[in-house]
Amino acid sequence: MKRARWVIIVLAVVFVAILSAVCWRAYGRHGSDQRDADTEDAYYAAEETLLKYLGVDNEKSDTSNDDNEIVADLATNSRLTQRVTVKDDNDEMLPYSGTVTKAQEGFYPGTYEITFNQNDLLPNKATVEVEMDVLKGDEVYILTGDKDSGYTEYAVVTVDKYNTVRFTTDMLQTYTLSTTNIAAAQEAMAGIVGE
């Protein structure tokens, strides 16, 4: 009888141990799947937020798996930004940062706005270098001001390198770059409205 009790106790302990191992394994698998699902949900939420910020239509990008269409959609968007480079006379980069944003301006295509982290008067002239959609030989108008108060022409530069506009300045401030002569167009429009 004692021997039967010991056998039952040993079998019960083995059964509990096996049951515990199975439960622990099942919980570990479910917990891992849940963590993966949570990570995937977080990734998709971040991707959706980024696409909303860039102005990409989620319905359009979900139905189309063609990466070229998504890239083309991003390229035509108005909030796609990139960095601005400021260099000194020795072609050394200066510690100023800014971004260039493509303006959504129907009347003046090819218009970008440069903003710096802070407006600054530079001790010496510097070269501001911006990448935008221009061809070598294009004229780009560098303007100050805004569309509400009106633009003032700061400079006109000829593009000497594909997709790169360079101009010199001693003041970091908000600049508008355009392949359209916005200042002249606004003057002409004011002349027509004034008549």
PDB file of C-alpha atoms in Angstrom:
ATOM      1  CA  MET A   1       0.000   0.000   0.000  1.00  0.00           C
ATOM      2  CA  LYS A   2       2.825   2.371   0.844  1.00  0.00           C
ATOM      3  CA  ARG A   3       4.442   1.543  -2.446  1.00  0.00           C
ATOM      4  CA  ALA A   4       1.244   2.368  -4.348  1.00  0.00           C
ATOM      5  CA  ARG A   5       1.055   5.720  -2.561  1.00  0.00           C
ATOM      6  CA  TRP A   6       4.642   6.563  -3.552  1.00  0.00           C
ATOM      7  CA  VAL A   7       3.923   5.604  -7.159  1.00  0.00           C
ATOM      8  CA  ILE A   8       0.825   7.834  -7.182  1.00  0.00           C
ATOM      9  CA  ILE A   9       2.760  10.722  -5.603  1.00  0.00           C
ATOM     10  CA  VAL A  10       5.618  10.346  -8.122  1.00  0.00           C
ATOM     11  CA  LEU A  11       3.141  10.156 -11.030  1.00  0.00           C
ATOM     12  CA  ALA A  12       1.283  13.211  -9.694  1.00  0.00           C
ATOM     13  CA  VAL A  13       4.535  15.184  -9.403  1.00  0.00           C
ATOM     14  CA  VAL A  14       5.582  14.144 -12.935  1.00  0.00           C
ATOM     15  CA  PHE A  15       2.091  15.014 -14.242  1.00  0.00           C
ATOM     16  CA  VAL A  16       2.189  18.446 -12.561  1.00  0.00           C
ATOM     17  CA  ALA A  17       5.718  19.057 -13.893  1.00  0.00           C
ATOM     18  CA  ILE A  18       4.713  18.100 -17.451  1.00  0.00           C
ATOM     19  CA  LEU A  19       1.527  20.151 -17.204  1.00  0.00           C
ATOM     20  CA  SER A  20       3.533  23.137 -15.903  1.00  0.00           C
ATOM     21  CA  ALA A  21       6.074  22.792 -18.743  1.00  0.00           C
ATOM     22  CA  VAL A  22       3.300  22.637 -21.367  1.00  0.00           C
ATOM     23  CA  CYS A  23       1.520  25.644 -19.874  1.00  0.00           C
ATOM     24  CA  TRP A  24       4.741  27.622 -19.597  1.00  0.00           C
ATOM     25  CA  ARG A  25       5.614  26.816 -23.231  1.00  0.00           C
ATOM     26  CA  ALA A  26       2.117  27.757 -24.437  1.00  0.00           C
ATOM     27  CA  TYR A  27       2.194  31.008 -22.472  1.00  0.00           C
ATOM     28  CA  GLY A  28       5.678  31.802 -23.767  1.00  0.00           C
ATOM     29  CA  ARG A  29       4.540  31.247 -27.337  1.00  0.00           C
ATOM     30  CA  HIS A  30       1.386  33.314 -26.916  1.00  0.00           C
ATOM     31  CA  GLY A  31       3.262  36.083 -25.105  1.00  0.00           C
ATOM     32  CA  SER A  32       5.913  36.162 -27.835  1.00  0.00           C
ATOM     33  CA  ASP A  33       3.242  36.317 -30.535  1.00  0.00           C
ATOM     34  CA  GLN A  34       1.535  39.097 -28.640  1.00  0.00           C
ATOM     35  CA  ARG A  35       4.791  41.069 -28.370  1.00  0.00           C
ATOM     36  CA  ASP A  36       5.388  40.559 -32.111  1.00  0.00           C
ATOM     37  CA  ALA A  37       1.837  41.678 -32.859  1.00  0.00           C
ATOM     38  CA  ASP A  38       2.270  44.745 -30.630  1.00  0.00           C
ATOM     39  CA  THR A  39       5.573  45.583 -32.357  1.00  0.00           C
ATOM     40  CA  GLU A  40       3.975  45.143 -35.778  1.00  0.00           C
ATOM     41  CA  ASP A  41       1.015  47.342 -34.758  1.00  0.00           C
ATOM     42  CA  ALA A  42       3.417  50.018 -33.528  1.00  0.00           C
ATOM     43  CA  TYR A  43       5.369  49.832 -36.795  1.00  0.00           C
ATOM     44  CA  TYR A  44       2.218  50.222 -38.895  1.00  0.00           C
ATOM     45  CA  ALA A  45       0.997  53.084 -36.703  1.00  0.00           C
ATOM     46  CA  ALA A  46       4.328  54.876 -37.149  1.00  0.00           C
ATOM     47  CA  GLU A  47       4.251  54.229 -40.896  1.00  0.00           C
ATOM     48  CA  GLU A  48       0.690  55.531 -41.142  1.00  0.00           C
ATOM     49  CA  THR A  49       1.619  58.665 -39.183  1.00  0.00           C
ATOM     50  CA  LEU A  50       4.617  59.295 -41.435  1.00  0.00           C
ATOM     51  CA  LEU A  51       2.535  58.820 -44.573  1.00  0.00           C
ATOM     52  CA  LYS A  52      -0.113  61.205 -43.215  1.00  0.00           C
ATOM     53  CA  TYR A  53       2.622  63.764 -42.465  1.00  0.00           C
ATOM     54  CA  LEU A  54       3.914  63.378 -46.011  1.00  0.00           C
ATOM     55  CA  GLY A  55       0.362  63.673 -47.323  1.00  0.00           C
ATOM     56  CA  VAL A  56       0.255  60.246 -48.988  1.00  0.00           C
ATOM     57  CA  ASP A  57      -3.211  58.747 -49.376  1.00  0.00           C
ATOM     58  CA  ASN A  58      -3.218  55.464 -47.406  1.00  0.00           C
ATOM     59  CA  GLU A  59      -5.991  53.969 -49.524  1.00  0.00           C
ATOM     60  CA  LYS A  60      -3.965  54.552 -52.660  1.00  0.00           C
ATOM     61  CA  SER A  61      -0.730  53.182 -51.210  1.00  0.00           C
ATOM     62  CA  ASP A  62      -2.504  50.098 -49.749  1.00  0.00           C
ATOM     63  CA  THR A  63      -4.066  49.080 -53.051  1.00  0.00           C
ATOM     64  CA  SER A  64      -0.858  49.619 -54.995  1.00  0.00           C
ATOM     65  CA  ASN A  65       2.182  47.511 -54.263  1.00  0.00           C
ATOM     66  CA  ASP A  66       4.259  49.291 -56.877  1.00  0.00           C
ATOM     67  CA  ASP A  67       7.077  51.108 -55.062  1.00  0.00           C
ATOM     68  CA  ASN A  68       7.587  53.454 -58.028  1.00  0.00           C
ATOM     69  CA  GLU A  69       4.051  54.835 -57.651  1.00  0.00           C
ATOM     70  CA  ILE A  70       4.583  55.464 -53.930  1.00  0.00           C
ATOM     71  CA  VAL A  71       7.927  57.196 -54.587  1.00  0.00           C
ATOM     72  CA  ALA A  72       6.318  59.312 -57.323  1.00  0.00           C
ATOM     73  CA  ASP A  73       3.496  60.181 -54.932  1.00  0.00           C
ATOM     74  CA  LEU A  74       6.022  61.238 -52.270  1.00  0.00           C
ATOM     75  CA  ALA A  75       8.010  63.285 -54.795  1.00  0.00           C
ATOM     76  CA  THR A  76       4.964  65.363 -55.760  1.00  0.00           C
ATOM     77  CA  ASN A  77       4.052  66.119 -52.171  1.00  0.00           C
ATOM     78  CA  SER A  78       4.449  69.504 -50.631  1.00  0.00           C
ATOM     79  CA  ARG A  79       5.821  68.580 -47.210  1.00  0.00           C
ATOM     80  CA  LEU A  80       8.793  66.476 -48.268  1.00  0.00           C
ATOM     81  CA  THR A  81      11.779  68.160 -46.641  1.00  0.00           C
ATOM     82  CA  GLN A  82      15.521  67.827 -46.822  1.00  0.00           C
ATOM     83  CA  ARG A  83      18.518  69.562 -45.343  1.00  0.00           C
ATOM     84  CA  VAL A  84      20.226  72.754 -46.386  1.00  0.00           C
ATOM     85  CA  THR A  85      24.020  72.958 -46.389  1.00  0.00           C
ATOM     86  CA  VAL A  86      25.889  76.150 -45.432  1.00  0.00           C
ATOM     87  CA  LYS A  87      29.586  76.367 -46.425  1.00  0.00           C
ATOM     88  CA  ASP A  88      32.326  78.940 -45.978  1.00  0.00           C
ATOM     89  CA  ASP A  89      34.785  80.240 -48.616  1.00  0.00           C
ATOM     90  CA  ASN A  90      37.020  77.183 -48.141  1.00  0.00           C
ATOM     91  CA  ASP A  91      34.097  74.848 -48.952  1.00  0.00           C
ATOM     92  CA  GLU A  92      33.971  73.731 -45.285  1.00  0.00           C
ATOM     93  CA  MET A  93      30.553  73.000 -43.814  1.00  0.00           C
ATOM     94  CA  LEU A  94      29.390  75.475 -41.176  1.00  0.00           C
ATOM     95  CA  PRO A  95      27.400  74.362 -38.113  1.00  0.00           C
ATOM     96  CA  TYR A  96      24.077  75.811 -39.256  1.00  0.00           C
ATOM     97  CA  SER A  97      21.139  73.620 -40.088  1.00  0.00           C
ATOM     98  CA  GLY A  98      17.954  74.197 -41.953  1.00  0.00           C
ATOM     99  CA  THR A  99      15.431  72.490 -44.178  1.00  0.00           C
ATOM    100  CA  VAL A 100      14.014  73.084 -47.609  1.00  0.00           C
ATOM    101  CA  THR A 101      10.342  72.392 -48.174  1.00  0.00           C
ATOM    102  CA  LYS A 102       8.594  72.192 -51.518  1.00  0.00           C
ATOM    103  CA  ALA A 103       5.821  74.773 -51.492  1.00  0.00           C
ATOM    104  CA  GLN A 104       2.384  73.755 -52.660  1.00  0.00           C
ATOM    105  CA  GLU A 105       1.867  76.755 -54.874  1.00  0.00           C
ATOM    106  CA  GLY A 106      -0.310  76.260 -57.950  1.00  0.00           C
ATOM    107  CA  PHE A 107       0.535  79.615 -59.512  1.00  0.00           C
ATOM    108  CA  TYR A 108       4.301  79.357 -59.022  1.00  0.00           C
ATOM    109  CA  PRO A 109       5.518  75.807 -59.695  1.00  0.00           C
ATOM    110  CA  GLY A 110       9.071  74.882 -58.757  1.00  0.00           C
ATOM    111  CA  THR A 111       8.923  76.912 -55.543  1.00  0.00           C
ATOM    112  CA  TYR A 112      10.739  75.887 -52.346  1.00  0.00           C
ATOM    113  CA  GLU A 113      11.101  77.532 -48.948  1.00  0.00           C
ATOM    114  CA  ILE A 114      14.308  77.397 -46.904  1.00  0.00           C
ATOM    115  CA  THR A 115      14.073  77.787 -43.150  1.00  0.00           C
ATOM    116  CA  PHE A 116      16.918  77.742 -40.652  1.00  0.00           C
ATOM    117  CA  ASN A 117      16.784  76.711 -37.014  1.00  0.00           C
ATOM    118  CA  GLN A 118      17.460  80.328 -36.115  1.00  0.00           C
ATOM    119  CA  ASN A 119      17.918  83.527 -38.056  1.00  0.00           C
ATOM    120  CA  ASP A 120      21.549  84.587 -37.822  1.00  0.00           C
ATOM    121  CA  LEU A 121      23.813  87.330 -39.081  1.00  0.00           C
ATOM    122  CA  LEU A 122      26.984  85.569 -40.257  1.00  0.00           C
ATOM    123  CA  PRO A 123      30.462  87.022 -39.602  1.00  0.00           C
ATOM    124  CA  ASN A 124      31.445  86.378 -43.248  1.00  0.00           C
ATOM    125  CA  LYS A 125      29.628  85.572 -46.440  1.00  0.00           C
ATOM    126  CA  ALA A 126      28.668  81.927 -46.777  1.00  0.00           C
ATOM    127  CA  THR A 127      27.318  79.742 -49.569  1.00  0.00           C
ATOM    128  CA  VAL A 128      23.926  78.137 -49.069  1.00  0.00           C
ATOM    129  CA  GLU A 129      23.510  74.914 -51.041  1.00  0.00           C
ATOM    130  CA  VAL A 130      20.078  73.408 -51.650  1.00  0.00           C
ATOM    131  CA  GLU A 131      18.967  70.371 -53.622  1.00  0.00           C
ATOM    132  CA  MET A 132      15.782  70.864 -55.622  1.00  0.00           C
ATOM    133  CA  ASP A 133      14.302  69.928 -58.994  1.00  0.00           C
ATOM    134  CA  VAL A 134      16.335  72.097 -61.371  1.00  0.00           C
ATOM    135  CA  LEU A 135      18.482  71.500 -64.427  1.00  0.00           C
ATOM    136  CA  LYS A 136      21.891  72.916 -65.204  1.00  0.00           C
ATOM    137  CA  GLY A 137      21.422  76.348 -66.768  1.00  0.00           C
ATOM    138  CA  ASP A 138      18.048  77.082 -65.117  1.00  0.00           C
ATOM    139  CA  GLU A 139      17.582  80.462 -63.484  1.00  0.00           C
ATOM    140  CA  VAL A 140      16.424  80.369 -59.874  1.00  0.00           C
ATOM    141  CA  TYR A 141      15.039  83.414 -58.087  1.00  0.00           C
ATOM    142  CA  ILE A 142      16.024  83.818 -54.433  1.00  0.00           C
ATOM    143  CA  LEU A 143      13.349  85.814 -52.605  1.00  0.00           C
ATOM    144  CA  THR A 144      12.679  87.103 -49.112  1.00  0.00           C
ATOM    145  CA  GLY A 145       9.249  87.809 -47.652  1.00  0.00           C
ATOM    146  CA  ASP A 146       6.132  85.708 -48.054  1.00  0.00           C
ATOM    147  CA  LYS A 147       3.035  85.495 -50.201  1.00  0.00           C
ATOM    148  CA  ASP A 148       0.959  87.533 -47.740  1.00  0.00           C
ATOM    149  CA  SER A 149       3.294  90.518 -47.393  1.00  0.00           C
ATOM    150  CA  GLY A 150       4.853  90.128 -50.843  1.00  0.00           C
ATOM    151  CA  TYR A 151       8.233  88.909 -52.040  1.00  0.00           C
ATOM    152  CA  THR A 152      11.414  90.895 -52.530  1.00  0.00           C
ATOM    153  CA  GLU A 153      14.047  89.611 -54.931  1.00  0.00           C
ATOM    154  CA  TYR A 154      17.297  88.858 -53.109  1.00  0.00           C
ATOM    155  CA  ALA A 155      19.261  87.371 -56.004  1.00  0.00           C
ATOM    156  CA  VAL A 156      18.993  85.434 -59.251  1.00  0.00           C
ATOM    157  CA  VAL A 157      21.376  82.514 -59.754  1.00  0.00           C
ATOM    158  CA  THR A 158      22.070  80.205 -62.652  1.00  0.00           C
ATOM    159  CA  VAL A 159      22.224  76.518 -61.770  1.00  0.00           C
ATOM    160  CA  ASP A 160      25.694  75.121 -62.471  1.00  0.00           C
ATOM    161  CA  LYS A 161      25.098  71.595 -61.168  1.00  0.00           C
ATOM    162  CA  TYR A 162      22.088  69.336 -61.747  1.00  0.00           C
ATOM    163  CA  ASN A 163      19.585  69.486 -58.851  1.00  0.00           C
ATOM    164  CA  THR A 164      21.710  71.931 -56.816  1.00  0.00           C
ATOM    165  CA  VAL A 165      21.163  75.637 -56.245  1.00  0.00           C
ATOM    166  CA  ARG A 166      23.897  77.757 -54.633  1.00  0.00           C
ATOM    167  CA  PHE A 167      23.784  81.363 -53.502  1.00  0.00           C
ATOM    168  CA  THR A 168      25.846  83.516 -51.156  1.00  0.00           C
ATOM    169  CA  THR A 169      24.522  85.386 -48.164  1.00  0.00           C
ATOM    170  CA  ASP A 170      25.623  86.891 -44.874  1.00  0.00           C
ATOM    171  CA  MET A 171      22.189  86.445 -43.255  1.00  0.00           C
ATOM    172  CA  LEU A 172      20.437  83.180 -42.432  1.00  0.00           C
ATOM    173  CA  GLN A 173      16.715  83.819 -42.716  1.00  0.00           C
ATOM    174  CA  THR A 174      13.719  82.317 -44.482  1.00  0.00           C
ATOM    175  CA  TYR A 175      14.261  82.326 -48.240  1.00  0.00           C
ATOM    176  CA  THR A 176      11.937  81.327 -51.047  1.00  0.00           C
ATOM    177  CA  LEU A 177      13.579  79.756 -54.105  1.00  0.00           C
ATOM    178  CA  SER A 178      11.622  79.503 -57.319  1.00  0.00           C
ATOM    179  CA  THR A 179      12.131  78.850 -60.999  1.00  0.00           C
ATOM    180  CA  THR A 180       9.291  81.357 -61.488  1.00  0.00           C
ATOM    181  CA  ASN A 181       9.969  85.077 -61.095  1.00  0.00           C
ATOM    182  CA  ILE A 182       7.361  85.485 -58.357  1.00  0.00           C
ATOM    183  CA  ALA A 183       8.237  89.105 -57.522  1.00  0.00           C
ATOM    184  CA  ALA A 184       7.739  90.191 -61.155  1.00  0.00           C
ATOM    185  CA  ALA A 185       4.551  88.124 -61.442  1.00  0.00           C
ATOM    186  CA  GLN A 186       3.142  89.786 -58.320  1.00  0.00           C
ATOM    187  CA  GLU A 187       4.065  93.245 -59.631  1.00  0.00           C
ATOM    188  CA  ALA A 188       2.360  92.471 -62.935  1.00  0.00           C
ATOM    189  CA  MET A 189      -0.703  91.169 -61.114  1.00  0.00           C
ATOM    190  CA  ALA A 190      -0.814  94.281 -58.902  1.00  0.00           C
ATOM    191  CA  GLY A 191      -0.589  96.408 -62.054  1.00  0.00           C
ATOM    192  CA  ILE A 192      -3.504  94.585 -63.648  1.00  0.00           C
ATOM    193  CA  VAL A 193      -5.646  94.777 -60.503  1.00  0.00           C
ATOM    194  CA  GLY A 194      -4.727  98.467 -60.033  1.00  0.00           C
ATOM    195  CA  GLU A 195      -5.943  99.449 -63.486  1.00  0.00           C
TER     196      GLU A 195
END
